[in-house]
mmCIF file of C-alpha atoms in Angstrom:
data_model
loop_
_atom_site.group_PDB
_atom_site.id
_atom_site.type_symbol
_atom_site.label_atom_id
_atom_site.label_comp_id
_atom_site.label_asym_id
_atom_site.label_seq_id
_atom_site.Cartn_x
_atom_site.Cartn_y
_atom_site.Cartn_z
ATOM 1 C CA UNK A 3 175.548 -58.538 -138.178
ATOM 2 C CA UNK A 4 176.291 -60.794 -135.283
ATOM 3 C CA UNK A 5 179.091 -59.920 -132.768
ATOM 4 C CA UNK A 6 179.090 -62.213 -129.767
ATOM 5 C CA UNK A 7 175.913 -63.751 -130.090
ATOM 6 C CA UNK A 8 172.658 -64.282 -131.567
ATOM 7 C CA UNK A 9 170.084 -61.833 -129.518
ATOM 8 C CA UNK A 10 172.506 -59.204 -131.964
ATOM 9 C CA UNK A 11 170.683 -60.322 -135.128
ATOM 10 C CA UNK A 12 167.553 -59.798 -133.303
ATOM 11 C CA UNK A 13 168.094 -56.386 -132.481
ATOM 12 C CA UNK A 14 168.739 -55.340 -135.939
ATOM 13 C CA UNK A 15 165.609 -56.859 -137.653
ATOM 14 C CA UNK A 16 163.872 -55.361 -134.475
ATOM 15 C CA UNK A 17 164.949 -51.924 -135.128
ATOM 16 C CA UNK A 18 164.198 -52.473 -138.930
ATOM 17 C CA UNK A 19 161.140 -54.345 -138.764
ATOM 18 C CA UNK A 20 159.613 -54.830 -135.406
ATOM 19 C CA UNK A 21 158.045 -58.779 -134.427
ATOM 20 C CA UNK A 22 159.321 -59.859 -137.916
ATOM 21 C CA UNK A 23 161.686 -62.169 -135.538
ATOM 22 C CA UNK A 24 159.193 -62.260 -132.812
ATOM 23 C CA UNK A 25 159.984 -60.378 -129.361
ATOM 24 C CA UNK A 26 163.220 -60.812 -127.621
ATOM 25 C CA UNK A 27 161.757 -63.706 -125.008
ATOM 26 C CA UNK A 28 160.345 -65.746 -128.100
ATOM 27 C CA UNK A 29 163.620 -65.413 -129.746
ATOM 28 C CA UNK A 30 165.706 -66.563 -127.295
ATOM 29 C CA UNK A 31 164.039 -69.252 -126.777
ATOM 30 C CA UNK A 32 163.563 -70.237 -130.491
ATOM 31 C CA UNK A 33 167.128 -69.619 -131.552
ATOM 32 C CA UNK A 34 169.605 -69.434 -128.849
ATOM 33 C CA UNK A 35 171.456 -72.347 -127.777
ATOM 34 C CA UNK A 36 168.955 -74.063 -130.496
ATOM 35 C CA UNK A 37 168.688 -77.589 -132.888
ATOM 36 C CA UNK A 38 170.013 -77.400 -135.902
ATOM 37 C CA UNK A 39 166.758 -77.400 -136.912
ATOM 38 C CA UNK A 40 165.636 -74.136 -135.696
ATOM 39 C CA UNK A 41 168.885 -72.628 -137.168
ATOM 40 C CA UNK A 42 167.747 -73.704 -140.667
ATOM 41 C CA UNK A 43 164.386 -71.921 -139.787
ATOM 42 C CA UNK A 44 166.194 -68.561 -138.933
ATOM 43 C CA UNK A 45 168.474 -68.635 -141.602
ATOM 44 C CA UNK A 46 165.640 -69.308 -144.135
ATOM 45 C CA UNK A 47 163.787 -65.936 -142.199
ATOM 46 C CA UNK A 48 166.702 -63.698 -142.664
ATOM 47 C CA UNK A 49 168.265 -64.772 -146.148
ATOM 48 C CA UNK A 50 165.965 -62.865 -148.275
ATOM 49 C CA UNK A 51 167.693 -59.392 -146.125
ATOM 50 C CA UNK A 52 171.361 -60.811 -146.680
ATOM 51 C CA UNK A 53 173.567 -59.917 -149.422
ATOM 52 C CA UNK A 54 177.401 -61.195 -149.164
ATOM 53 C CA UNK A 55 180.159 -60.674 -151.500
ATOM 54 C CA UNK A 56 183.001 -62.893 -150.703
ATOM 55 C CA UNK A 57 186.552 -61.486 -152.175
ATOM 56 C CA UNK A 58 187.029 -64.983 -153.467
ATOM 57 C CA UNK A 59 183.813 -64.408 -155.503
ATOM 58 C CA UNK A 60 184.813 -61.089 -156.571
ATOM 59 C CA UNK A 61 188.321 -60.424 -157.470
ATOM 60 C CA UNK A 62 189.051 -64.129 -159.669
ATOM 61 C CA UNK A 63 192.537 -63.159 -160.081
ATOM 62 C CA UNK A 64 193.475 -62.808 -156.719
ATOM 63 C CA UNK A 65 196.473 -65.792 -155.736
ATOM 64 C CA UNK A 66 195.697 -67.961 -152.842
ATOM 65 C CA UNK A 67 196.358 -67.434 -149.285
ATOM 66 C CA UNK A 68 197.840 -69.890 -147.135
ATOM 67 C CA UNK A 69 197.719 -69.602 -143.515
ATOM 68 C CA UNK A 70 200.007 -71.986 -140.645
ATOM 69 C CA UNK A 71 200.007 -71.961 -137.244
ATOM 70 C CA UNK A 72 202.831 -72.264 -135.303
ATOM 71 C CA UNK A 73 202.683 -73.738 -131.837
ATOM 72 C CA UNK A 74 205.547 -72.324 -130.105
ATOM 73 C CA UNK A 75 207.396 -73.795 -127.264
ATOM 74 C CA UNK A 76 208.217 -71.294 -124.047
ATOM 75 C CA UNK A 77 211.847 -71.719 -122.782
ATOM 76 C CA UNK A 78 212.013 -72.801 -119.453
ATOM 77 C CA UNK A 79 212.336 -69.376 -117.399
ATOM 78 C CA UNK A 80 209.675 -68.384 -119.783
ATOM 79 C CA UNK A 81 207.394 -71.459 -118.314
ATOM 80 C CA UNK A 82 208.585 -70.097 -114.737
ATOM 81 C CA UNK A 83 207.656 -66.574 -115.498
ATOM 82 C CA UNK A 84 204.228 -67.339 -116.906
ATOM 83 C CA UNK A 85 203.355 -70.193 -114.250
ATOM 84 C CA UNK A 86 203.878 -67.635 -111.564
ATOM 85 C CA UNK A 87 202.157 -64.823 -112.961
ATOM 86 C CA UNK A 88 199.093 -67.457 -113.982
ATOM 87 C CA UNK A 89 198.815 -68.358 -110.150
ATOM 88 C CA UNK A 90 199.322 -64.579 -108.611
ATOM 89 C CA UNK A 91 195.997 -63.720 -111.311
ATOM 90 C CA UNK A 92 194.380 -66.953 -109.851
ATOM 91 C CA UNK A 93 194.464 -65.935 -106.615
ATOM 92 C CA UNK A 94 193.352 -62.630 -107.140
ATOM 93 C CA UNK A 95 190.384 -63.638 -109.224
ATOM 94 C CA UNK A 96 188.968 -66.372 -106.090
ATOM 95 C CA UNK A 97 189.252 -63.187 -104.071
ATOM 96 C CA UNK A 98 186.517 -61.586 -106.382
ATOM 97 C CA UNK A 99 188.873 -59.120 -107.839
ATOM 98 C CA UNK A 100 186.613 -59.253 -111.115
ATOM 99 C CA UNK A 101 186.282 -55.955 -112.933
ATOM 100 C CA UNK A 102 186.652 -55.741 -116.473
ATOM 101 C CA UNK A 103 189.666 -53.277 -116.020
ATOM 102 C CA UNK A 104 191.659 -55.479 -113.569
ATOM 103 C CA UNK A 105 190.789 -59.088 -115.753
ATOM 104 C CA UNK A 106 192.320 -57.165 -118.541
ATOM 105 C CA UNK A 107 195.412 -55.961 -117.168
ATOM 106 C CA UNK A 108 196.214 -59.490 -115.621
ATOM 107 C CA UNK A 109 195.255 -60.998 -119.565
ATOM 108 C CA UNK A 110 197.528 -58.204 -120.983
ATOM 109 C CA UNK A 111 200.173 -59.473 -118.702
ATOM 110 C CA UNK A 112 199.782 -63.020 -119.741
ATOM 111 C CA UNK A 113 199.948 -62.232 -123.291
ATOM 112 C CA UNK A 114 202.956 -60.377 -122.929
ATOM 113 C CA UNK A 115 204.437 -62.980 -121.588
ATOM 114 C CA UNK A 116 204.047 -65.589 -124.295
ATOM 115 C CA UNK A 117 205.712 -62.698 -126.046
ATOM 116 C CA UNK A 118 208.852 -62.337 -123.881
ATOM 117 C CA UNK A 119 209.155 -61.849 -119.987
ATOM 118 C CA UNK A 120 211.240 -58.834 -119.953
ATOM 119 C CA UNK A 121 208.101 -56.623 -121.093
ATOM 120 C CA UNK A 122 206.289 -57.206 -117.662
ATOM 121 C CA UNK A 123 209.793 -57.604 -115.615
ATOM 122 C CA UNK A 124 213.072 -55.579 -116.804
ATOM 123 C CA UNK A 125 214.966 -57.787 -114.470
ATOM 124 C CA UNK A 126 214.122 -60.909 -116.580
ATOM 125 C CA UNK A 127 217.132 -62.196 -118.899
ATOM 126 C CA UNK A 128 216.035 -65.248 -119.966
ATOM 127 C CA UNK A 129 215.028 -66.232 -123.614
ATOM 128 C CA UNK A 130 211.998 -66.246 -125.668
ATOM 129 C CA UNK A 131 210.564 -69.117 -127.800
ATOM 130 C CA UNK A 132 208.423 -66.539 -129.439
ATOM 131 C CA UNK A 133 211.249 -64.475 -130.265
ATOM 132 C CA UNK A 134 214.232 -67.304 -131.340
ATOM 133 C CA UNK A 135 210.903 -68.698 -133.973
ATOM 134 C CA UNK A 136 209.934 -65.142 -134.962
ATOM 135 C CA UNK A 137 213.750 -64.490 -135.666
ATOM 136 C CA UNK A 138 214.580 -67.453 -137.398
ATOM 137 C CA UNK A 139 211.378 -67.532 -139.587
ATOM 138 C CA UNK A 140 212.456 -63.793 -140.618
ATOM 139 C CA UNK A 141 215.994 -65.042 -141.626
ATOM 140 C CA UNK A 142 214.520 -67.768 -143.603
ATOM 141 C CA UNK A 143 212.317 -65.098 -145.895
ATOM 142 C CA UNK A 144 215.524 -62.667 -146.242
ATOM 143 C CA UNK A 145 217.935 -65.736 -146.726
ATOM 144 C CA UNK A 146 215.360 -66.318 -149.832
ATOM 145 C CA UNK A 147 214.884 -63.453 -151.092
ATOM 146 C CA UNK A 148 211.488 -61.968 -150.229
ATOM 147 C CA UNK A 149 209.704 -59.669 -148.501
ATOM 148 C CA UNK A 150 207.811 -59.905 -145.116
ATOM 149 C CA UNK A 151 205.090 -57.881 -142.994
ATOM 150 C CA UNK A 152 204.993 -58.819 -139.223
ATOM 151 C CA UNK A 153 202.133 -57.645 -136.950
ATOM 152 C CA UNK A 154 201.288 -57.446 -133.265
ATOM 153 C CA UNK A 155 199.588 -55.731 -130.597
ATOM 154 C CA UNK A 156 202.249 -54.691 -128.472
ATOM 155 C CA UNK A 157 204.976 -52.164 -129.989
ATOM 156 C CA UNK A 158 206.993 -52.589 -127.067
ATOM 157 C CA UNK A 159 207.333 -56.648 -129.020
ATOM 158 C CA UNK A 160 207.426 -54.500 -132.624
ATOM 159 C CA UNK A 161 210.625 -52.322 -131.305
ATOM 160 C CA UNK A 162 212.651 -54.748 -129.445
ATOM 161 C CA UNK A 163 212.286 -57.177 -132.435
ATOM 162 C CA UNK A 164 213.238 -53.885 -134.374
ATOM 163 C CA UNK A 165 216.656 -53.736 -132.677
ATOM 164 C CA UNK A 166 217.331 -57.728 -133.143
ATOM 165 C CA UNK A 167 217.165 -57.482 -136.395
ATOM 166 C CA UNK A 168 219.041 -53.907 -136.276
ATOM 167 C CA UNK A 169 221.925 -55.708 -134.981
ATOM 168 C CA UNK A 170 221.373 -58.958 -137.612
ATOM 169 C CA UNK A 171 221.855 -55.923 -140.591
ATOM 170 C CA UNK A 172 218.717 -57.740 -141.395
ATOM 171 C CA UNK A 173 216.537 -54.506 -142.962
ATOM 172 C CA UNK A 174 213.603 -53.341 -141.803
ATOM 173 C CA UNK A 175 210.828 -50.565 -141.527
ATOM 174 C CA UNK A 176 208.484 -49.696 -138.486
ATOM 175 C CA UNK A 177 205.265 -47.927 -138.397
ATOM 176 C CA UNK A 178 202.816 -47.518 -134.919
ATOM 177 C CA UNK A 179 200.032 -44.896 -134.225
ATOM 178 C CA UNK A 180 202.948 -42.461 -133.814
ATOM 179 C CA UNK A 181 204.171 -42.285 -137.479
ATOM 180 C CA UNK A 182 202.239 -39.235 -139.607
ATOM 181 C CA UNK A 183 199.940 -39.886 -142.885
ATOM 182 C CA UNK A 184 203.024 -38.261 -144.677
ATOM 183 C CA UNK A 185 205.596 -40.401 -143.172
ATOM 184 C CA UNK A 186 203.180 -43.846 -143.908
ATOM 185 C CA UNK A 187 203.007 -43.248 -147.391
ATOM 186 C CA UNK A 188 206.531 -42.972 -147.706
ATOM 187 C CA UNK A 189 207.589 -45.824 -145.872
ATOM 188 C CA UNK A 190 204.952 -47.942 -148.149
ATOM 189 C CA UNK A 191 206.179 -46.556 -151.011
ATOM 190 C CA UNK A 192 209.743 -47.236 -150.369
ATOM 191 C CA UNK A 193 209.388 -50.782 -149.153
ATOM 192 C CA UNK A 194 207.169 -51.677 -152.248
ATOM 193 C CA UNK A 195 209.385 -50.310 -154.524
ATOM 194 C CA UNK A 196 212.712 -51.489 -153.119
ATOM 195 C CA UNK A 197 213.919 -54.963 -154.824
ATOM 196 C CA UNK A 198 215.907 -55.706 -151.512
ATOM 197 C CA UNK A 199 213.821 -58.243 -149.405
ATOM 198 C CA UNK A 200 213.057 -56.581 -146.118
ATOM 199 C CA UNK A 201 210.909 -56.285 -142.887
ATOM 200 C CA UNK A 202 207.820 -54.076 -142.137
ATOM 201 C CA UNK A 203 206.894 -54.095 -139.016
ATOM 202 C CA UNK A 204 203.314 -52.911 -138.132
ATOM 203 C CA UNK A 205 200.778 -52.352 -135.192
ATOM 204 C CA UNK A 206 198.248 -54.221 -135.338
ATOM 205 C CA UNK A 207 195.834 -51.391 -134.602
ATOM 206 C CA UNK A 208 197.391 -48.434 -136.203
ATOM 207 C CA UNK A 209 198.300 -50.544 -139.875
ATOM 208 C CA UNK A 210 196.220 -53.425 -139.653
ATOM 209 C CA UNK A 211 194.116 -51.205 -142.454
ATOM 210 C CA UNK A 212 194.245 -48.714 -145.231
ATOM 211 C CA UNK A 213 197.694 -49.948 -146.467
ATOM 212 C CA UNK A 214 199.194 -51.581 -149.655
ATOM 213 C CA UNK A 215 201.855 -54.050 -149.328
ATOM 214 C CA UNK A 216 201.709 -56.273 -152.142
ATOM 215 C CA UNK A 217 205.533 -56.301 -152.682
ATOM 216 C CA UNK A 218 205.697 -58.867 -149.572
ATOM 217 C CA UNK A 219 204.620 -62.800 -149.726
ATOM 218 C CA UNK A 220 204.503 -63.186 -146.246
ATOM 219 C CA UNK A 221 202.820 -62.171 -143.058
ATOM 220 C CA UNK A 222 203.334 -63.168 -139.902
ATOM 221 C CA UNK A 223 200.988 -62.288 -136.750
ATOM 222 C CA UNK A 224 203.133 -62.860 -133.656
ATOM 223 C CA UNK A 225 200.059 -62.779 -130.668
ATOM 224 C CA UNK A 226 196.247 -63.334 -131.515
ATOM 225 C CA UNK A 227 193.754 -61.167 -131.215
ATOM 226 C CA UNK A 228 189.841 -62.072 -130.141
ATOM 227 C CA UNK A 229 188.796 -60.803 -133.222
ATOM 228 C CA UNK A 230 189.980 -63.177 -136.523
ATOM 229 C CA UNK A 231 188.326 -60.216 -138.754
ATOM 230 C CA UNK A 232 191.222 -57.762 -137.501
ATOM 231 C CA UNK A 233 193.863 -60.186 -138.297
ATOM 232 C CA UNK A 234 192.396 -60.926 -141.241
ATOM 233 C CA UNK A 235 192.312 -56.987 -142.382
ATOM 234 C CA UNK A 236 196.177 -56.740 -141.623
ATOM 235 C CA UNK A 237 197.009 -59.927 -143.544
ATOM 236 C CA UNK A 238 195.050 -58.182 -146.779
ATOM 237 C CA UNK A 239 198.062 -55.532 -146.771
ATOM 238 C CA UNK A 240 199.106 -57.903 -148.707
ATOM 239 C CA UNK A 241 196.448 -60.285 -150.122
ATOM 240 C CA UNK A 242 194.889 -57.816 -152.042
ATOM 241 C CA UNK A 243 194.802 -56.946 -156.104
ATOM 242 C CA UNK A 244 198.002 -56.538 -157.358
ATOM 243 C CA UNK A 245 199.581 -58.933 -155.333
ATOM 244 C CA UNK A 246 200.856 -61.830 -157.746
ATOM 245 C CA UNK A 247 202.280 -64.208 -155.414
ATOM 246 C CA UNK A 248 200.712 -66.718 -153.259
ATOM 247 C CA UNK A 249 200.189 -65.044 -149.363
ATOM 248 C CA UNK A 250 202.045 -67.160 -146.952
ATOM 249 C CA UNK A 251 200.132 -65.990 -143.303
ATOM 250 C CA UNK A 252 202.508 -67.289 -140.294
ATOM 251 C CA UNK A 253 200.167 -66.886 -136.696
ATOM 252 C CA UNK A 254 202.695 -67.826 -133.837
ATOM 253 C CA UNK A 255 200.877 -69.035 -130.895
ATOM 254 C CA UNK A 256 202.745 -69.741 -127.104
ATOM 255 C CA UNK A 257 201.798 -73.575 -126.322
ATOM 256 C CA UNK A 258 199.713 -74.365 -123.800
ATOM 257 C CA UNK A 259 198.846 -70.722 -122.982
ATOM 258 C CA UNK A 260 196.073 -68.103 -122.641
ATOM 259 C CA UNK A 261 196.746 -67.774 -126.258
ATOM 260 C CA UNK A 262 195.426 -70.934 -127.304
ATOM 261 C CA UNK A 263 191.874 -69.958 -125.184
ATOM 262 C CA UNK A 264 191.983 -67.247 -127.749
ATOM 263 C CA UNK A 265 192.287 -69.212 -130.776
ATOM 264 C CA UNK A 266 189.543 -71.638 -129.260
ATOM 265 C CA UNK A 267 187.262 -68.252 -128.577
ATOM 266 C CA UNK A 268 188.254 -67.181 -132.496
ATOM 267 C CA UNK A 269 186.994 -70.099 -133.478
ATOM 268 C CA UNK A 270 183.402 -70.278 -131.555
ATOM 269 C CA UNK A 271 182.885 -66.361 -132.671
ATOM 270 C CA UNK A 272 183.310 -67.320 -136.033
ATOM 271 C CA UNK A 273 180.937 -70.747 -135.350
ATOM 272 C CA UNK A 274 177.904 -68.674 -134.319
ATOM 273 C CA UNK A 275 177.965 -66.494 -137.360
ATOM 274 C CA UNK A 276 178.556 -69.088 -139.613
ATOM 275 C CA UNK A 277 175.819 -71.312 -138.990
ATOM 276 C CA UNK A 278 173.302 -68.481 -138.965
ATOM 277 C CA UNK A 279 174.955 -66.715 -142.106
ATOM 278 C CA UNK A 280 176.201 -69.644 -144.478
ATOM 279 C CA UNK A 281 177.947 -72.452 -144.099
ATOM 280 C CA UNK A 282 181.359 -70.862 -145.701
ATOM 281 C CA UNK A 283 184.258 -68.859 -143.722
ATOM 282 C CA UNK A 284 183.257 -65.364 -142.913
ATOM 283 C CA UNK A 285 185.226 -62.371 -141.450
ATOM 284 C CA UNK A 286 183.237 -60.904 -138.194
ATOM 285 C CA UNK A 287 183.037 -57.222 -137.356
ATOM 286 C CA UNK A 288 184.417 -56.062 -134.460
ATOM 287 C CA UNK A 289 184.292 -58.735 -131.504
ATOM 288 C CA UNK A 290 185.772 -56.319 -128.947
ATOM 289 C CA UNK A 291 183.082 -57.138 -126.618
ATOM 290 C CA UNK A 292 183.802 -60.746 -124.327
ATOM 291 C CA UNK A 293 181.533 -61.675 -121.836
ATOM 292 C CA UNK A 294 182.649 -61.995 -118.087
ATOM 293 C CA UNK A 295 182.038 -65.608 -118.304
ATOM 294 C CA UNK A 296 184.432 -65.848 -121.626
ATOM 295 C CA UNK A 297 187.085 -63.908 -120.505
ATOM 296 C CA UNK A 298 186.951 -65.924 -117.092
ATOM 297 C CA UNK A 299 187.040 -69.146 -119.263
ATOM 298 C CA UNK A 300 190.242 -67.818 -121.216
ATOM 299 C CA UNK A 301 192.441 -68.230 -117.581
ATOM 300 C CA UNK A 302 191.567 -71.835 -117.829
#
């Protein structure tokens, strides 16, 4: 019910029953940016209208999920790269270059180049600290024996990794928005049923739901999203029923980075629903909408 912030859950009980939380003005005033007092008040108004059903709850034979994070170090070229490109999108943004459209193309650019240089600039041939720990964490699952989904954003990231491990005879699948309903379903099906440990890697956007992986015992999410509920959705490919193992989740995040702005923002999203909703871990639907002022505070 709540997105980015609290006037959300206002509109709803608004639209459903009108002054039950007051007007707009009086809300705001009541409940945003309140005590903690005044959130037990507004919690005790809406609980009687909230029903959850946590999966924990639900499916008791579900295996636990474990998630890490790995902070990654850049290489140094990598540093150089992103350093540069940081103060070019500085600049741009004291001149008042501020639209939505441009702030995401220069945070697009960023991101990519946690990921590795040489998607924003062909001419770059350094390394990739994202890449040598994505690569070596891969080996480690094959080396043992298991099976592993890996997810991101970017399917340029998705198909050059795709060709590293091409030329490591390390196997693998690959599926994007481009891959038919026909072709999905076999790909799932052969990975699941193959006893060789292997690779699937996924778009974020295009597998991130409707799939069942439960043949592999790890994920791994190579960028962060804003949104911890889409992550979330792709790493229950796996942690779903049927899967009998305990879920390993792997997030890979670039150290000292715009990508650790967007853990920090994951984490506040997730803060205002939770003290509103209950006290427990809860996925949200669809943050897709930032404020200018966060995405401004994410180039900090």
């Amino acid at each position: 019910p709540i997105e980015n912030s609290l006037i959300e859950l206002w509109s709803i009980f608004d639209f459903i029953m009108p002054g039950y939380l007051f007007d707009e003005l009086v809300f705001k005033e009541k409940f945003v940016n309140s005590t903690e007092e005044k959130i037990e008040e507004l919690k005790l108004l809406i609980n009687p209208f909230i029903l959850r059903r946590l999966k924990k709850d639900v499916i008791l034979e579900l295996p636990e999920k474990i998630e890490r994070k790995y902070y990654v170090q850049m290489t140094s070229e990598q540093k150089l790269a992103y350093k540069n490109c940081m103060k070019d999108v500085k600049l741009k943004l004291k001149q008042g270059e501020e639209d939505k459209i441009a702030i995401f193309s220069y945070l697009t650019r960023l991101r990519q180049i946690c990921l590795d240089p040489s998607l924003v600039n062909k001419e770059y041939k350094g390394k990739s600290g994202k890449f040598m720990v994505a690569t070596d964490v891969i080996n480690d699952v094959i080396t043992n024996g298991y099976k592993i989904l890996v997810f991101s954003q970017f399917t340029s990231v998705l198909k050059k990794l795709n060709e590293e491990l091409i030329s490591k005879k390390i196997k693998s699948k690959y599926l994007d928005g481009s891959i038919t309903a026909k072709e999905r379903l076999k790909l799932v099906e052969e990975f699941n049923e193959s006893i060789e440990p292997q690779v699937f890697l996924i778009s974020l956007k295009a597998g991130g739901t409707g799939l069942n992986l439960t043949s592999a015992k790890f994920v791994m999410h190579i960028d962060p999203w804003w949104n911890p509920a889409i992550e979330d959705q792709a790493t229950d490919r796996a942690h779903r029923i049927g899967q009998k193992d305990i879920v390993e989740v792997i997030k890979l995040i670039a150290k000292d980075t715009i990508e650790e702005n967007i853990i920090k923002l994951q984490e506040d999203k997730r803060e205002i629903v939770n003290s509103v909703i209950s006290d427990e871990s809860l996925n949200i639907n669809n943050i897709s909408k930032l404020t200018n002022e966060e995405i401004l505070d994410l180039f900090k």
